[in-house]
Amino acid sequence: MMHPIRKLAVPLVMISALPFLDPVALGKTIYSVQFDYKKATPSSVYFTGKSREEIDRLCRTGEHASTADIAACSQRNFERISAQLNSTVKSLEAEFRKDDVDLRADNNPVALPYFEKGQSAWVEYRDNQCYAETYSLGEASMRYMTFWDCMARITKERISDLKSAEY
């Protein structure tokens, strides 16, 4: 006579051999793993098939929006603000490059390398700050909204700082 435990042991061994039923994997969700925003699919892909007016209305009002919709709207907002930052930075780099010619001619230190280092350090600060705010939520469905909103907020502040500085 076979003991009941042995009858149960065989199916459990067979189930644990199936990778898609791995108990550790079953506990993971898109909100419980690290992510790299630089590898994120652009929000335009999420909104494929929708008109600009539909997207604007959805993102402005949030009416009938799912969590994924709101996260995509937050990402879209960051993408727009990030494009503004890139434009501002390129303009300042051009000014530094031009002014550095005169500085170099007078044997003075040049500014552009320091601006570039500062911008790079700022990007690292922003990214780390937003990952910290996001991961502090734990496994939450608003994780991506929080992340993209943080990125947009800090990037707006950077644009304002750059525009107000006297270079």
PDB file of C-alpha atoms in Angstrom:
ATOM      1  CA  MET A   1       0.000   0.000   0.000  1.00  0.00           C
ATOM      2  CA  MET A   2       1.285   3.432  -0.965  1.00  0.00           C
ATOM      3  CA  HIS A   3       1.356   6.043   1.738  1.00  0.00           C
ATOM      4  CA  PRO A   4      -0.701   9.197   1.026  1.00  0.00           C
ATOM      5  CA  ILE A   5       2.387  11.400   1.362  1.00  0.00           C
ATOM      6  CA  ARG A   6       4.124   9.601  -1.480  1.00  0.00           C
ATOM      7  CA  LYS A   7       1.107  10.107  -3.728  1.00  0.00           C
ATOM      8  CA  LEU A   8       1.259  13.830  -3.041  1.00  0.00           C
ATOM      9  CA  ALA A   9       5.047  14.095  -3.366  1.00  0.00           C
ATOM     10  CA  VAL A  10       5.147  13.040  -7.010  1.00  0.00           C
ATOM     11  CA  PRO A  11       2.729  15.738  -8.247  1.00  0.00           C
ATOM     12  CA  LEU A  12       4.546  18.426  -6.195  1.00  0.00           C
ATOM     13  CA  VAL A  13       7.882  17.456  -7.713  1.00  0.00           C
ATOM     14  CA  MET A  14       6.344  17.575 -11.178  1.00  0.00           C
ATOM     15  CA  ILE A  15       4.771  20.981 -10.533  1.00  0.00           C
ATOM     16  CA  SER A  16       7.983  22.475  -9.147  1.00  0.00           C
ATOM     17  CA  ALA A  17       9.761  21.423 -12.338  1.00  0.00           C
ATOM     18  CA  LEU A  18       7.528  23.767 -14.341  1.00  0.00           C
ATOM     19  CA  PRO A  19       9.360  27.128 -14.474  1.00  0.00           C
ATOM     20  CA  PHE A  20       6.215  29.169 -15.031  1.00  0.00           C
ATOM     21  CA  LEU A  21       4.857  27.910 -11.714  1.00  0.00           C
ATOM     22  CA  ASP A  22       7.957  28.790  -9.714  1.00  0.00           C
ATOM     23  CA  PRO A  23       6.693  29.991  -6.316  1.00  0.00           C
ATOM     24  CA  VAL A  24       9.262  32.805  -6.260  1.00  0.00           C
ATOM     25  CA  ALA A  25       8.221  33.979  -9.727  1.00  0.00           C
ATOM     26  CA  LEU A  26       4.548  33.796  -8.790  1.00  0.00           C
ATOM     27  CA  GLY A  27       5.135  36.436  -6.105  1.00  0.00           C
ATOM     28  CA  LYS A  28       6.604  38.993  -8.536  1.00  0.00           C
ATOM     29  CA  THR A  29       4.619  41.694 -10.276  1.00  0.00           C
ATOM     30  CA  ILE A  30       5.620  44.606 -12.482  1.00  0.00           C
ATOM     31  CA  TYR A  31       5.552  46.686  -9.295  1.00  0.00           C
ATOM     32  CA  SER A  32       7.951  44.512  -7.298  1.00  0.00           C
ATOM     33  CA  VAL A  33      11.023  44.611  -9.520  1.00  0.00           C
ATOM     34  CA  GLN A  34      13.542  47.291 -10.390  1.00  0.00           C
ATOM     35  CA  PHE A  35      13.157  49.050 -13.700  1.00  0.00           C
ATOM     36  CA  ASP A  36      15.323  51.224 -15.917  1.00  0.00           C
ATOM     37  CA  TYR A  37      13.429  54.204 -17.281  1.00  0.00           C
ATOM     38  CA  LYS A  38      15.999  54.593 -20.060  1.00  0.00           C
ATOM     39  CA  LYS A  39      14.756  51.292 -21.482  1.00  0.00           C
ATOM     40  CA  ALA A  40      11.075  52.195 -21.136  1.00  0.00           C
ATOM     41  CA  THR A  41       8.935  52.038 -24.236  1.00  0.00           C
ATOM     42  CA  PRO A  42       7.990  55.596 -25.274  1.00  0.00           C
ATOM     43  CA  SER A  43       4.507  56.690 -24.257  1.00  0.00           C
ATOM     44  CA  SER A  44       3.634  57.197 -27.935  1.00  0.00           C
ATOM     45  CA  VAL A  45       3.681  53.410 -28.331  1.00  0.00           C
ATOM     46  CA  TYR A  46       1.188  53.049 -25.479  1.00  0.00           C
ATOM     47  CA  PHE A  47      -1.127  55.572 -27.131  1.00  0.00           C
ATOM     48  CA  THR A  48      -0.887  54.077 -30.631  1.00  0.00           C
ATOM     49  CA  GLY A  49      -4.219  54.385 -32.429  1.00  0.00           C
ATOM     50  CA  LYS A  50      -5.428  57.347 -30.376  1.00  0.00           C
ATOM     51  CA  SER A  51      -5.598  60.869 -31.759  1.00  0.00           C
ATOM     52  CA  ARG A  52      -3.658  63.696 -30.141  1.00  0.00           C
ATOM     53  CA  GLU A  53      -6.970  65.164 -28.959  1.00  0.00           C
ATOM     54  CA  GLU A  54      -8.001  61.871 -27.329  1.00  0.00           C
ATOM     55  CA  ILE A  55      -4.662  61.586 -25.567  1.00  0.00           C
ATOM     56  CA  ASP A  56      -4.740  65.214 -24.428  1.00  0.00           C
ATOM     57  CA  ARG A  57      -8.282  64.800 -23.057  1.00  0.00           C
ATOM     58  CA  LEU A  58      -7.414  61.527 -21.293  1.00  0.00           C
ATOM     59  CA  CYS A  59      -4.281  62.996 -19.742  1.00  0.00           C
ATOM     60  CA  ARG A  60      -5.915  66.306 -18.824  1.00  0.00           C
ATOM     61  CA  THR A  61      -9.102  64.956 -17.247  1.00  0.00           C
ATOM     62  CA  GLY A  62      -8.191  61.393 -16.294  1.00  0.00           C
ATOM     63  CA  GLU A  63     -11.796  60.530 -17.124  1.00  0.00           C
ATOM     64  CA  HIS A  64     -12.242  56.765 -17.570  1.00  0.00           C
ATOM     65  CA  ALA A  65      -8.472  56.335 -17.240  1.00  0.00           C
ATOM     66  CA  SER A  66      -6.914  53.152 -15.938  1.00  0.00           C
ATOM     67  CA  THR A  67      -3.809  53.114 -13.757  1.00  0.00           C
ATOM     68  CA  ALA A  68      -1.781  52.243 -16.867  1.00  0.00           C
ATOM     69  CA  ASP A  69      -3.333  55.195 -18.738  1.00  0.00           C
ATOM     70  CA  ILE A  70      -2.397  57.606 -15.964  1.00  0.00           C
ATOM     71  CA  ALA A  71       1.144  56.213 -15.787  1.00  0.00           C
ATOM     72  CA  ALA A  72       1.491  56.627 -19.570  1.00  0.00           C
ATOM     73  CA  CYS A  73       0.217  60.216 -19.265  1.00  0.00           C
ATOM     74  CA  SER A  74       2.813  60.881 -16.561  1.00  0.00           C
ATOM     75  CA  GLN A  75       5.523  59.405 -18.752  1.00  0.00           C
ATOM     76  CA  ARG A  76       4.334  61.506 -21.708  1.00  0.00           C
ATOM     77  CA  ASN A  77       4.521  64.640 -19.552  1.00  0.00           C
ATOM     78  CA  PHE A  78       8.069  63.792 -18.507  1.00  0.00           C
ATOM     79  CA  GLU A  79       9.074  63.123 -22.122  1.00  0.00           C
ATOM     80  CA  ARG A  80       7.867  66.602 -23.098  1.00  0.00           C
ATOM     81  CA  ILE A  81       9.642  68.300 -20.189  1.00  0.00           C
ATOM     82  CA  SER A  82      12.788  66.276 -20.852  1.00  0.00           C
ATOM     83  CA  ALA A  83      12.782  67.523 -24.463  1.00  0.00           C
ATOM     84  CA  GLN A  84      12.572  71.104 -23.123  1.00  0.00           C
ATOM     85  CA  LEU A  85      15.529  70.425 -20.824  1.00  0.00           C
ATOM     86  CA  ASN A  86      17.576  68.968 -23.667  1.00  0.00           C
ATOM     87  CA  SER A  87      16.885  72.067 -25.761  1.00  0.00           C
ATOM     88  CA  THR A  88      17.849  74.376 -22.892  1.00  0.00           C
ATOM     89  CA  VAL A  89      21.045  72.419 -22.207  1.00  0.00           C
ATOM     90  CA  LYS A  90      22.077  72.416 -25.883  1.00  0.00           C
ATOM     91  CA  SER A  91      21.570  76.167 -26.055  1.00  0.00           C
ATOM     92  CA  LEU A  92      23.694  76.736 -22.947  1.00  0.00           C
ATOM     93  CA  GLU A  93      26.395  74.378 -24.195  1.00  0.00           C
ATOM     94  CA  ALA A  94      26.586  76.383 -27.420  1.00  0.00           C
ATOM     95  CA  GLU A  95      26.992  79.598 -25.415  1.00  0.00           C
ATOM     96  CA  PHE A  96      29.694  78.049 -23.232  1.00  0.00           C
ATOM     97  CA  ARG A  97      31.497  76.702 -26.277  1.00  0.00           C
ATOM     98  CA  LYS A  98      31.488  80.162 -27.870  1.00  0.00           C
ATOM     99  CA  ASP A  99      32.556  81.958 -24.666  1.00  0.00           C
ATOM    100  CA  ASP A 100      35.245  79.352 -23.947  1.00  0.00           C
ATOM    101  CA  VAL A 101      37.083  80.431 -27.112  1.00  0.00           C
ATOM    102  CA  ASP A 102      37.764  83.836 -25.552  1.00  0.00           C
ATOM    103  CA  LEU A 103      38.581  82.317 -22.173  1.00  0.00           C
ATOM    104  CA  ARG A 104      41.043  79.900 -23.734  1.00  0.00           C
ATOM    105  CA  ALA A 105      42.646  82.722 -25.730  1.00  0.00           C
ATOM    106  CA  ASP A 106      43.278  84.605 -22.470  1.00  0.00           C
ATOM    107  CA  ASN A 107      44.658  81.435 -20.798  1.00  0.00           C
ATOM    108  CA  ASN A 108      41.693  81.229 -18.439  1.00  0.00           C
ATOM    109  CA  PRO A 109      39.941  78.039 -17.360  1.00  0.00           C
ATOM    110  CA  VAL A 110      37.000  77.136 -19.585  1.00  0.00           C
ATOM    111  CA  ALA A 111      33.441  76.603 -18.372  1.00  0.00           C
ATOM    112  CA  LEU A 112      31.889  73.956 -20.632  1.00  0.00           C
ATOM    113  CA  PRO A 113      33.534  70.874 -19.084  1.00  0.00           C
ATOM    114  CA  TYR A 114      32.283  71.938 -15.655  1.00  0.00           C
ATOM    115  CA  PHE A 115      28.791  72.597 -16.957  1.00  0.00           C
ATOM    116  CA  GLU A 116      28.765  69.137 -18.550  1.00  0.00           C
ATOM    117  CA  LYS A 117      29.953  67.524 -15.296  1.00  0.00           C
ATOM    118  CA  GLY A 118      27.341  69.464 -13.354  1.00  0.00           C
ATOM    119  CA  GLN A 119      24.587  68.396 -15.732  1.00  0.00           C
ATOM    120  CA  SER A 120      25.692  64.782 -15.540  1.00  0.00           C
ATOM    121  CA  ALA A 121      25.743  64.935 -11.718  1.00  0.00           C
ATOM    122  CA  TRP A 122      22.305  66.554 -11.741  1.00  0.00           C
ATOM    123  CA  VAL A 123      20.888  63.725 -13.919  1.00  0.00           C
ATOM    124  CA  GLU A 124      22.311  61.188 -11.471  1.00  0.00           C
ATOM    125  CA  TYR A 125      20.792  63.115  -8.542  1.00  0.00           C
ATOM    126  CA  ARG A 126      17.357  63.322 -10.219  1.00  0.00           C
ATOM    127  CA  ASP A 127      17.318  59.668 -11.177  1.00  0.00           C
ATOM    128  CA  ASN A 128      18.377  58.501  -7.716  1.00  0.00           C
ATOM    129  CA  GLN A 129      15.898  60.817  -5.987  1.00  0.00           C
ATOM    130  CA  CYS A 130      13.013  59.556  -8.115  1.00  0.00           C
ATOM    131  CA  TYR A 131      13.956  55.896  -7.736  1.00  0.00           C
ATOM    132  CA  ALA A 132      14.135  56.428  -3.957  1.00  0.00           C
ATOM    133  CA  GLU A 133      10.692  58.082  -3.857  1.00  0.00           C
ATOM    134  CA  THR A 134       9.250  55.348  -6.048  1.00  0.00           C
ATOM    135  CA  TYR A 135      10.754  52.316  -4.335  1.00  0.00           C
ATOM    136  CA  SER A 136       9.822  53.691  -0.904  1.00  0.00           C
ATOM    137  CA  LEU A 137       6.200  52.962  -1.862  1.00  0.00           C
ATOM    138  CA  GLY A 138       6.905  49.252  -1.989  1.00  0.00           C
ATOM    139  CA  GLU A 139       4.810  47.193  -4.335  1.00  0.00           C
ATOM    140  CA  ALA A 140       2.222  49.803  -5.322  1.00  0.00           C
ATOM    141  CA  SER A 141       0.177  50.255  -8.466  1.00  0.00           C
ATOM    142  CA  MET A 142       0.984  53.963  -8.477  1.00  0.00           C
ATOM    143  CA  ARG A 143       4.709  53.241  -8.678  1.00  0.00           C
ATOM    144  CA  TYR A 144       5.170  54.375 -12.286  1.00  0.00           C
ATOM    145  CA  MET A 145       2.963  57.455 -11.914  1.00  0.00           C
ATOM    146  CA  THR A 146       5.038  58.465  -8.912  1.00  0.00           C
ATOM    147  CA  PHE A 147       8.284  57.888 -10.775  1.00  0.00           C
ATOM    148  CA  TRP A 148       7.358  59.835 -13.919  1.00  0.00           C
ATOM    149  CA  ASP A 149       5.784  62.663 -11.901  1.00  0.00           C
ATOM    150  CA  CYS A 150       8.952  62.951  -9.819  1.00  0.00           C
ATOM    151  CA  MET A 151      11.110  63.006 -12.945  1.00  0.00           C
ATOM    152  CA  ALA A 152       8.934  65.736 -14.467  1.00  0.00           C
ATOM    153  CA  ARG A 153       8.887  67.816 -11.267  1.00  0.00           C
ATOM    154  CA  ILE A 154      12.650  67.790 -10.740  1.00  0.00           C
ATOM    155  CA  THR A 155      13.336  68.339 -14.449  1.00  0.00           C
ATOM    156  CA  LYS A 156      11.047  71.409 -14.478  1.00  0.00           C
ATOM    157  CA  GLU A 157      12.985  72.762 -11.522  1.00  0.00           C
ATOM    158  CA  ARG A 158      16.253  72.240 -13.394  1.00  0.00           C
ATOM    159  CA  ILE A 159      14.974  74.113 -16.440  1.00  0.00           C
ATOM    160  CA  SER A 160      13.907  76.986 -14.218  1.00  0.00           C
ATOM    161  CA  ASP A 161      17.310  77.031 -12.476  1.00  0.00           C
ATOM    162  CA  LEU A 162      19.204  76.995 -15.773  1.00  0.00           C
ATOM    163  CA  LYS A 163      17.093  79.782 -17.235  1.00  0.00           C
ATOM    164  CA  SER A 164      17.443  81.964 -14.150  1.00  0.00           C
ATOM    165  CA  ALA A 165      21.224  81.538 -13.822  1.00  0.00           C
ATOM    166  CA  GLU A 166      23.440  84.258 -15.201  1.00  0.00           C
ATOM    167  CA  TYR A 167      25.858  82.677 -17.628  1.00  0.00           C
TER     168      TYR A 167
END
